[in-house]
Every structure is written in C-alpha cells, then in structure tokens.
PDB file of C-alpha atoms and ligand atoms in Angstrom:
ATOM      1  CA  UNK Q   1      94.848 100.247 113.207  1.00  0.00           C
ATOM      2  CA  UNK Q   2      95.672  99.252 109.579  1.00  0.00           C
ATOM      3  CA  UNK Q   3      98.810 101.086 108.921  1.00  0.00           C
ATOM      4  CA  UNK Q   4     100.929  98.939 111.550  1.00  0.00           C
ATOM      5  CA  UNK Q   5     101.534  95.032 111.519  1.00  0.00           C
ATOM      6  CA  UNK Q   6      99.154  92.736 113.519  1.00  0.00           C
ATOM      7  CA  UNK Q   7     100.979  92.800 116.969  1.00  0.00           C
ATOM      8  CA  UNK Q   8     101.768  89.674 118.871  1.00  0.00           C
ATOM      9  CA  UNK Q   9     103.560  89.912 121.726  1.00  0.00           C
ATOM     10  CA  UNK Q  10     102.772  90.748 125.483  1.00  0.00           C
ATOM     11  CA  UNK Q  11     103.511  94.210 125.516  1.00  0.00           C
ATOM     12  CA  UNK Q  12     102.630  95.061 122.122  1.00  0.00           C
ATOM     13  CA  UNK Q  13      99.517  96.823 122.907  1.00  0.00           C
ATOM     14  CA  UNK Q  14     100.930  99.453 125.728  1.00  0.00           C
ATOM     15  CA  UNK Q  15     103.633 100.230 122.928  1.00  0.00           C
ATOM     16  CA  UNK Q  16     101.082 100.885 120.097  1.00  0.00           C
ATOM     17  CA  UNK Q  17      99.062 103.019 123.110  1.00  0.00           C
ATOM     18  CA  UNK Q  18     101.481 105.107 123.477  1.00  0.00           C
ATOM     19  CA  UNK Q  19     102.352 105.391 120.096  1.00  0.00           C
ATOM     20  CA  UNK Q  20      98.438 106.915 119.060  1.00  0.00           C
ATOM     21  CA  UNK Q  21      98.620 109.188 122.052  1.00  0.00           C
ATOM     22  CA  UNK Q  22     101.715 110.746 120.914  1.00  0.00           C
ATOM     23  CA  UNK Q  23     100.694 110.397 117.415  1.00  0.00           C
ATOM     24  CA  UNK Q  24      97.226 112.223 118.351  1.00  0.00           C
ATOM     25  CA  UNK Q  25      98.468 115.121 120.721  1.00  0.00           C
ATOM     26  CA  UNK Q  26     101.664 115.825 117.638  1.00  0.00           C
ATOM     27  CA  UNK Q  27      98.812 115.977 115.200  1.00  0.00           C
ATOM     28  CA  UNK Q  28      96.343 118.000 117.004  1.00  0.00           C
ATOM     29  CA  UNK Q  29      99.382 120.385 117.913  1.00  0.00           C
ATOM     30  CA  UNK Q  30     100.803 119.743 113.624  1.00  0.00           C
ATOM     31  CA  UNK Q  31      97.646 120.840 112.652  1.00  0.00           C
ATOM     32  CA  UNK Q  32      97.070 124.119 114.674  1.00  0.00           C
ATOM     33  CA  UNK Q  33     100.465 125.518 114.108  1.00  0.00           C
ATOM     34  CA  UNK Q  34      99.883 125.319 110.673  1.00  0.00           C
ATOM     35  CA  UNK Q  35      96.267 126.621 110.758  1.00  0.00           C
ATOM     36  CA  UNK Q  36      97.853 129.472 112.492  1.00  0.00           C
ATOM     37  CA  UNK Q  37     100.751 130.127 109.710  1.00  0.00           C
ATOM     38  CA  UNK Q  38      98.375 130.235 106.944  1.00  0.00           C
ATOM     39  CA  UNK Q  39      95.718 132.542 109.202  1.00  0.00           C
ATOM     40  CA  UNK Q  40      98.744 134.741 110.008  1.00  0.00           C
ATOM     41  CA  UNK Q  41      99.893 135.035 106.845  1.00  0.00           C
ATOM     42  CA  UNK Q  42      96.867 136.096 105.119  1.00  0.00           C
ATOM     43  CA  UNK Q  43      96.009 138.782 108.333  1.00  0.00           C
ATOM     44  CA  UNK Q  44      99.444 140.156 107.895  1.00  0.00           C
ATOM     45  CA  UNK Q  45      99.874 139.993 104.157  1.00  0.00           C
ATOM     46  CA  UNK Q  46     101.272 142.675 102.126  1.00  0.00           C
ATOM     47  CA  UNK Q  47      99.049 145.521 101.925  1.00  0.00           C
ATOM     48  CA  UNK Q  48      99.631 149.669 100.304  1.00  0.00           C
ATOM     49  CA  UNK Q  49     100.224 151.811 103.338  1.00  0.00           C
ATOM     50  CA  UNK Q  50     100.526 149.953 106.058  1.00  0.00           C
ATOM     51  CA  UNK Q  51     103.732 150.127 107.840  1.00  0.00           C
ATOM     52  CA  UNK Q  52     105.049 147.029 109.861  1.00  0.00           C
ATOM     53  CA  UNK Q  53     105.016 147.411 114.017  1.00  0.00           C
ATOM     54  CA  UNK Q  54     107.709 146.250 116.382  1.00  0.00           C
ATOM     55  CA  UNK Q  55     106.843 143.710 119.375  1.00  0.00           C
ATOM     56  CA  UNK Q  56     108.750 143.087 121.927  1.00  0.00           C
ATOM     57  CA  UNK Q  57     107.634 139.926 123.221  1.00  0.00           C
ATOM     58  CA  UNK Q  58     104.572 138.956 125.160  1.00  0.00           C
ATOM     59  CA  UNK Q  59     105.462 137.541 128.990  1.00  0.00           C
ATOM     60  CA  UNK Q  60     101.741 135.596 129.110  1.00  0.00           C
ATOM     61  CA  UNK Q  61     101.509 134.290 125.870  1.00  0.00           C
ATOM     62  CA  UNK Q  62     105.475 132.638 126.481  1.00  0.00           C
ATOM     63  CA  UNK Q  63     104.353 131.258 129.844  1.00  0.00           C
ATOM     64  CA  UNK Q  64     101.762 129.753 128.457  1.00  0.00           C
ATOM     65  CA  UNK Q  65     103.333 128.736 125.242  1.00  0.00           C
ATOM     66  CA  UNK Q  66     106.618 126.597 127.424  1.00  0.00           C
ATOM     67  CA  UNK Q  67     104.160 125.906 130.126  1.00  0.00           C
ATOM     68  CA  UNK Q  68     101.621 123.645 128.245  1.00  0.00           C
ATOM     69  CA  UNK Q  69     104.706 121.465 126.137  1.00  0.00           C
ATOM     70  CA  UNK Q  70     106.314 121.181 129.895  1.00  0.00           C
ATOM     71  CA  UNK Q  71     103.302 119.505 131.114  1.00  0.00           C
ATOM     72  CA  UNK Q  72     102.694 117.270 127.970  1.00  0.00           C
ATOM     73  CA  UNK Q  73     106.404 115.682 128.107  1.00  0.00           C
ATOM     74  CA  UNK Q  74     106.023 115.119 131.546  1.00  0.00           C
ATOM     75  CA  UNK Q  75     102.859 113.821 131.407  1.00  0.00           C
ATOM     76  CA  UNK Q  76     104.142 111.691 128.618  1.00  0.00           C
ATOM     77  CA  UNK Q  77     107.077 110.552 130.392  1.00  0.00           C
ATOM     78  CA  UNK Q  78     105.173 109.107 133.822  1.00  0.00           C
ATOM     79  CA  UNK Q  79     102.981 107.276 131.278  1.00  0.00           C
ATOM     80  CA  UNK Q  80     105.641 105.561 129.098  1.00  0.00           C
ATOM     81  CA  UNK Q  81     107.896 104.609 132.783  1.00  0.00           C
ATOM     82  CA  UNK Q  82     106.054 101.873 133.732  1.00  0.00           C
ATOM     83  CA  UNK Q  83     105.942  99.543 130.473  1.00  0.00           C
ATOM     84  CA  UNK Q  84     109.580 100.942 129.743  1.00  0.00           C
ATOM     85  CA  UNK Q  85     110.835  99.492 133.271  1.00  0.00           C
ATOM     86  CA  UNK Q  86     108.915  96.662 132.482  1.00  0.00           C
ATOM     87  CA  UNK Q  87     110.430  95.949 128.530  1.00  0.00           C
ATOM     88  CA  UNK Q  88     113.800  97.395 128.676  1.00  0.00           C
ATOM     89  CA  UNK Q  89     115.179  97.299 132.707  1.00  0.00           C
ATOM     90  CA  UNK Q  90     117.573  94.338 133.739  1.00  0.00           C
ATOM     91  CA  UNK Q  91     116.060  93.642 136.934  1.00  0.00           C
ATOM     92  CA  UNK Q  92     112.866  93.975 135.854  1.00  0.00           C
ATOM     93  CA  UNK Q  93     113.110  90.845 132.900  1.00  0.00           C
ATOM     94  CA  UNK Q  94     110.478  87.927 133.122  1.00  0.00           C
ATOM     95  CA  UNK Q  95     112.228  84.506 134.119  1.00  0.00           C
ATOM     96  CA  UNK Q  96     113.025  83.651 130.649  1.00  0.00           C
ATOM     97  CA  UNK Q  97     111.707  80.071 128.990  1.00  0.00           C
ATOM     98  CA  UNK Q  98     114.331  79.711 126.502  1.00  0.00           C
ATOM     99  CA  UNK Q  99     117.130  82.043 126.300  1.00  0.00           C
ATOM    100  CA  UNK Q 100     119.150  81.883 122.870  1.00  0.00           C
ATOM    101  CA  UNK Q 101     122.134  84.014 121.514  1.00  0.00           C
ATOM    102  CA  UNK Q 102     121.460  86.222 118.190  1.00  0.00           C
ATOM    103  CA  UNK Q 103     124.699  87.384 116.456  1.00  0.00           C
ATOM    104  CA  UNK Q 104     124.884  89.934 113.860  1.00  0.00           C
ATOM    105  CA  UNK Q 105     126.710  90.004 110.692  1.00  0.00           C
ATOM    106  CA  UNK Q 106     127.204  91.337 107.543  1.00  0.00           C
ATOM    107  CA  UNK Q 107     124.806  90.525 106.094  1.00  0.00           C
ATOM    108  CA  UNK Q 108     122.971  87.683 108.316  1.00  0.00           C
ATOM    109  CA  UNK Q 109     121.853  86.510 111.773  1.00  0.00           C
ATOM    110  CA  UNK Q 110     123.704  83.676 113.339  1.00  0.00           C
ATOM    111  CA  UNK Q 111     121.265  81.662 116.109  1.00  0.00           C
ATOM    112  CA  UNK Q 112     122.442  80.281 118.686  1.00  0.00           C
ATOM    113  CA  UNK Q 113     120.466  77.873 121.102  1.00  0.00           C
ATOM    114  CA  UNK Q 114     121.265  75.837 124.096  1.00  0.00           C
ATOM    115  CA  UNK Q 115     121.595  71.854 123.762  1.00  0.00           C
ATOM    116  CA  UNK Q 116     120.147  69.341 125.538  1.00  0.00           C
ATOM    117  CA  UNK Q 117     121.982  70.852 128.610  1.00  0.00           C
ATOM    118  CA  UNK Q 118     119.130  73.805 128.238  1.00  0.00           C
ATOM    119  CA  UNK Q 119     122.405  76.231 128.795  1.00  0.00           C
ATOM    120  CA  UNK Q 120     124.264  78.698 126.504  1.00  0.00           C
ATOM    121  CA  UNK Q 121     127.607  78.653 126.199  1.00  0.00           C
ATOM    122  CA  UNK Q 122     128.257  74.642 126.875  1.00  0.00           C
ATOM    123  CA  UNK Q 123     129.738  72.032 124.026  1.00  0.00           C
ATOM    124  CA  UNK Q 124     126.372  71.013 123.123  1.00  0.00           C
ATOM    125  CA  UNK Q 125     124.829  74.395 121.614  1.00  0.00           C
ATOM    126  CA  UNK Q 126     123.597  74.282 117.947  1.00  0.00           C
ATOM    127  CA  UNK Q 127     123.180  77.017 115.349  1.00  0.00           C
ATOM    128  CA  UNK Q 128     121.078  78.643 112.987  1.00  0.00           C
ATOM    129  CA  UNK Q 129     121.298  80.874 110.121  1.00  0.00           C
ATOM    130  CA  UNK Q 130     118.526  83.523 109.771  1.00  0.00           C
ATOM    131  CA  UNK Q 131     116.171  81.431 112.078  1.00  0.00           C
ATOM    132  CA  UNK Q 132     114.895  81.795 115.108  1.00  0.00           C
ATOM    133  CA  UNK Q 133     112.713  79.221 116.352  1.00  0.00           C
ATOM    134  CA  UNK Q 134     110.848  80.104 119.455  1.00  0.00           C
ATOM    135  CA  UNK Q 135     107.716  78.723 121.742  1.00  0.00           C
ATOM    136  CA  UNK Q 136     104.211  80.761 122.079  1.00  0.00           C
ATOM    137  CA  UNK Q 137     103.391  82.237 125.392  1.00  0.00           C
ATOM    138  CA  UNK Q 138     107.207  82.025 126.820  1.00  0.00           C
ATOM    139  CA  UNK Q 139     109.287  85.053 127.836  1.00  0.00           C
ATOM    140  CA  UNK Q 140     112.357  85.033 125.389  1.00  0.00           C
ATOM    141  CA  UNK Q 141     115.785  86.270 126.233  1.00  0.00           C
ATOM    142  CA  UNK Q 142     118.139  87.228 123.961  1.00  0.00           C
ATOM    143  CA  UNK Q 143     121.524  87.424 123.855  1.00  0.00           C
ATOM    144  CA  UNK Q 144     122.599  90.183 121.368  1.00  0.00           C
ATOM    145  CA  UNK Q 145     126.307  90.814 120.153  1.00  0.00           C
ATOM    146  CA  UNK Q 146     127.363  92.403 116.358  1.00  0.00           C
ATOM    147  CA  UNK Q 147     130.554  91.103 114.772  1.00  0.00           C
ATOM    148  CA  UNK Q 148     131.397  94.025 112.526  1.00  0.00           C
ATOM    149  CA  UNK Q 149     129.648  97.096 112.280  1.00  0.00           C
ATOM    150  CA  UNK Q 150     125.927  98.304 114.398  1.00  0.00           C
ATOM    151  CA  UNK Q 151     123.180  96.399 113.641  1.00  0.00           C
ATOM    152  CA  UNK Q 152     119.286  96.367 115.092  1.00  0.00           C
ATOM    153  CA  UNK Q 153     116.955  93.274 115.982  1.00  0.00           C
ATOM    154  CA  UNK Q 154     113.983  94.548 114.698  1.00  0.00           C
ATOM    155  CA  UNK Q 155     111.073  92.412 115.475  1.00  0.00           C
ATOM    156  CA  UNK Q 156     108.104  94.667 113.616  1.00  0.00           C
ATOM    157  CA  UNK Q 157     105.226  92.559 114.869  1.00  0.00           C
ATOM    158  CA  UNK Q 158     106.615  92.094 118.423  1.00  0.00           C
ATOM    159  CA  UNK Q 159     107.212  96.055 118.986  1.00  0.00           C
ATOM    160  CA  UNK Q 160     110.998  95.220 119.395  1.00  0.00           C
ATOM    161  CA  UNK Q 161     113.710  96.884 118.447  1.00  0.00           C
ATOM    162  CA  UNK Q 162     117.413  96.831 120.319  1.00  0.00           C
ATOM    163  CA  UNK Q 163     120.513  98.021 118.317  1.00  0.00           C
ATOM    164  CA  UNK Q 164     123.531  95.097 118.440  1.00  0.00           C
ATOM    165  CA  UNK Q 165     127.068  96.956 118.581  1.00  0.00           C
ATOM    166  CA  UNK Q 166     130.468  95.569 118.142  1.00  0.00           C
ATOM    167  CA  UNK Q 167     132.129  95.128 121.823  1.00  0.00           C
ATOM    168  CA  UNK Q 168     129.095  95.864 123.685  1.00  0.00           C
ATOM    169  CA  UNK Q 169     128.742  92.641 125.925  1.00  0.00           C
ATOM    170  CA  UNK Q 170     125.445  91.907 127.273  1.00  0.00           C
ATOM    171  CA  UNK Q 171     122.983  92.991 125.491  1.00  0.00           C
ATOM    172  CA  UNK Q 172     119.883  91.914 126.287  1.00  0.00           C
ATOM    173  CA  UNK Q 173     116.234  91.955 124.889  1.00  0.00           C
ATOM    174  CA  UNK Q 174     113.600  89.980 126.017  1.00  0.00           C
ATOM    175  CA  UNK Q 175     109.831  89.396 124.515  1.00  0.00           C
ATOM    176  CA  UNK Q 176     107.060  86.712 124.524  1.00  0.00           C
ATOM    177  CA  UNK Q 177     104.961  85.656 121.785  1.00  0.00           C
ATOM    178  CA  UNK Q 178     101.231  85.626 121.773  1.00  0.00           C
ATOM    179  CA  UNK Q 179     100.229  83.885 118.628  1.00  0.00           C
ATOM    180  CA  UNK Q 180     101.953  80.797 116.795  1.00  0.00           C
ATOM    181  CA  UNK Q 181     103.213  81.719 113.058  1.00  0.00           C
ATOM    182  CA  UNK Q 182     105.969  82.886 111.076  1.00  0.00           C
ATOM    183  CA  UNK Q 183     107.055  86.537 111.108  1.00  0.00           C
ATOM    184  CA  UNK Q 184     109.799  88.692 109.682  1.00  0.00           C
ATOM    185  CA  UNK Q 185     113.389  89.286 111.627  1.00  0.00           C
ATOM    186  CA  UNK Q 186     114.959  92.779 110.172  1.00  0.00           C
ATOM    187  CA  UNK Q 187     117.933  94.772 110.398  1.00  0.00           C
ATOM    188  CA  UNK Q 188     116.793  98.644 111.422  1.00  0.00           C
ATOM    189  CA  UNK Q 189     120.476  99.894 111.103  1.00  0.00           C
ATOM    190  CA  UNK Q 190     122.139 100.910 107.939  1.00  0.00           C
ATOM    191  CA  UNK Q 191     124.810  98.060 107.818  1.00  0.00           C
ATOM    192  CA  UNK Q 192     126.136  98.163 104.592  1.00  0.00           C
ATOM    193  CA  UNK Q 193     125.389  97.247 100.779  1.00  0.00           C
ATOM    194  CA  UNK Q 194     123.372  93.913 101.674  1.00  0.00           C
ATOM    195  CA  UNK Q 195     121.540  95.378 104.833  1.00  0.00           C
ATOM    196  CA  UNK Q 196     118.124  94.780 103.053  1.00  0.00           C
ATOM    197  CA  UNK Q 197     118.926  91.239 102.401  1.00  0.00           C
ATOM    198  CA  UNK Q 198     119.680  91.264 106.006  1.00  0.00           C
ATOM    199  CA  UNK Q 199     116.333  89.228 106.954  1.00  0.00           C
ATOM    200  CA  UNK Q 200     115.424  86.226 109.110  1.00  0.00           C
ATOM    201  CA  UNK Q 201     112.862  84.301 110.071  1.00  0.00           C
ATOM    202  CA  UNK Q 202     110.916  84.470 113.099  1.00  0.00           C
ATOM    203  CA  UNK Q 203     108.977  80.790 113.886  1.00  0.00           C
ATOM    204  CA  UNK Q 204     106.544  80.809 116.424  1.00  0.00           C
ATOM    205  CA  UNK Q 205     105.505  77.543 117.673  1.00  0.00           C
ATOM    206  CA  UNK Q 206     102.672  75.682 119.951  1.00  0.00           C
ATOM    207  CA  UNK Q 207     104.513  73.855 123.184  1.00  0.00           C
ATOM    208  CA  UNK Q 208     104.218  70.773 121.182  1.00  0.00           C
ATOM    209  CA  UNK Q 209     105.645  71.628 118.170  1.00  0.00           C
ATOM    210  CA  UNK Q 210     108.841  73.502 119.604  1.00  0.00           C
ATOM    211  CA  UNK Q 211     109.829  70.313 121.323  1.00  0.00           C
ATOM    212  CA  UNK Q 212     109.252  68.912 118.295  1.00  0.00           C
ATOM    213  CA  UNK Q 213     111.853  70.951 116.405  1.00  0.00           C
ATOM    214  CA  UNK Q 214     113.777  71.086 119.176  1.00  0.00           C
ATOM    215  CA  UNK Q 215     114.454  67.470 119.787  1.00  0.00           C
ATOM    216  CA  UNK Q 216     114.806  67.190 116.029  1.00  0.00           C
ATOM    217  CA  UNK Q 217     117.568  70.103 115.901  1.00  0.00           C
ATOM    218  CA  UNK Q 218     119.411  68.603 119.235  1.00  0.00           C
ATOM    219  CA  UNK Q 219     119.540  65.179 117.370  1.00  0.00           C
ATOM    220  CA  UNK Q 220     120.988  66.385 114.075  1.00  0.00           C
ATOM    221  CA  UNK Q 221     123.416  68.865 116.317  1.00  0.00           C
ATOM    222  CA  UNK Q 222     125.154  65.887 117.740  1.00  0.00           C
TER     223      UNK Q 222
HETATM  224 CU1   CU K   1     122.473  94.809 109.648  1.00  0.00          CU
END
C-alpha cells in the first residue's frame, strides 16, 4: 500500500497485516457509528409537538453491543501473539549475526560495534556517529541505552520501533534486513529542541561489502 514506506525486513509484512486488519475492522466500525449519528439525528430532530420519551436501557441491544468488541480484541490479540513473541520476547530472539550498541543523545546516535574480537564491550570496539552499518539477510541485535532524556529507535522501513530510557539496562531490539540500501534512522520521542535533527543513517550492505567496510573501519579504529 502507498501510504507506508517500502518494508524490508523479515517481519515487516505480519506487522503491516495486522496493521490493515485493524485499520479495516476500525473503519468499517468509524464509518457505521457515524452513519448512525447522522441517521439518528435527522429521525429524532426537532419537530412541533412531539414530546421527548424516556428509555431505560435495552438488556439485548448492550449484550450485543460489549459482546461483539469482546470478541474482536480477543480475536485481535491471539492473532498479534505469535509475531509479538517472535519480535519483541527475550528468549524468543534469532542468534544474532552482528550485535552492535546504539546510544542515544541529545541530539544524535552514538554506534557502537565490536572489533576484530567480534565482541562488545572489549578494548577494540569502534564508533560511529549517526551510522549504522549493517549486513543483508542477518538477524541484528541491538543494544539500546539513552544518556539524557527518552528517546525511540525508529526504524520506519523495518517496522521497528523500541523507546531508549535513561537507566534502563538491557534493552534490546533485534531485526534483519531484506534488501541492501540506505534508509532513514529516527527519533519517535519528543527529546527536546533538536529532536528532528535527531536522524541517522541506516546502511544496508551485501555480505561482501560489509566486510568490506568492516575491515576498513577495524583498520582505521586501531
Ligand atoms: Cu531523541
């Protein structure tokens, strides 16, 4: 559909799913409660003589009326568990191909990436501002943290979106890439005067050019 960006990640498709069912059940539903405000007010307009009745409720019509939404959100729920266990549950992450750390800033997005080691955390790792360099078809995990105020790795064409707070350890987001190319890193959270200039870079590579890079980024590290 036109109105979101080209998706290119794994799980991008069972998001955007979801998304039109919702979307076309809260339309269908939009569009008959208003049908029925307008009919209603016109069959109950103001007329000479005619006095206004009291009701006092209707038991089948509220049965019906809390039974139906029950079974929609429920319905909703079981089919939203399964890709949510799969995208946002701890135990249920991918073994990851490259795991970097991403910390937020006013106003930026420090990168962190492991050195020749291939581990976080160790003497060797190298950083970079607003860019994240990552290989196609390779489950990604990221290390989130926020220096100052709440932030939100917003990844528009991957369907990801994870909110980085200030002394909130471990948080993780993982996603994999389906396409090489160059997309947009955002901040989703109201951070402060610069948060629209808080943007990165997202570079998706083939295998053979991320070792590329990455040999050429270990080399200048050290
Ligand atoms: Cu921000």
């Amino acid at each position: 559909m036109p109105w979101l960006p080209a998706q290119v990640s794994t799980f991008g498709g069972e998001i955007d799913s979801i998304f039109y069912i919702i979307l076309v059940i809260t339309g269908i539903i939009f569009l008959l409660v208003e049908a029925t405000l307008l009919w209603f007010a016109f069959r109950y307009r103001h007329r000479e003589g005619r006095k206004a009745e009291h009701i006092h409720g209707n038991w089948k019509v509220e049965v019906i009326w809390t039974t139906i939404p029950f079974i929609i959100v429920i319905a909703l729920g079981a089919m939203s568990f399964g890709p949510w266990a799969r995208i946002k549950m701890l135990g249920r992450f991918p073994a990851p191909g490259l795991e970097i750390g991403v910390m937020a800033s006013q106003f930026e997005w420090m990168v962190t990436y492991p050195g020749a080691d291939g581990r976080l955390g160790t003497d060797d790792d190298f950083q970079r501002r607003n860019q994240v360099h990552i290989p196609v078809a390779q489950p990604i995990l990221v290390h989130l943290s926020a220096e100052d105020v709440i932030h939100s790795f917003f990844l528009p064409h991957f369907r990801v979106k994870q909110d980085a707070v200030p002394g909130m350890d471990n948080q993780v987001v993982w996603f994999e890439a389906t396409e090489p190319g160059e997309y947009e890193l955002a901040c989703a959270e109201l951070c402060g005067t610069g948060h629209t200039r808080m943007r990165g870079t997202l570079v998706v590579h083939s295998a053979a050019d991320f070792e590329t890079w990455y040999e050429g980024a270990t080399q200048t590290a050290n």
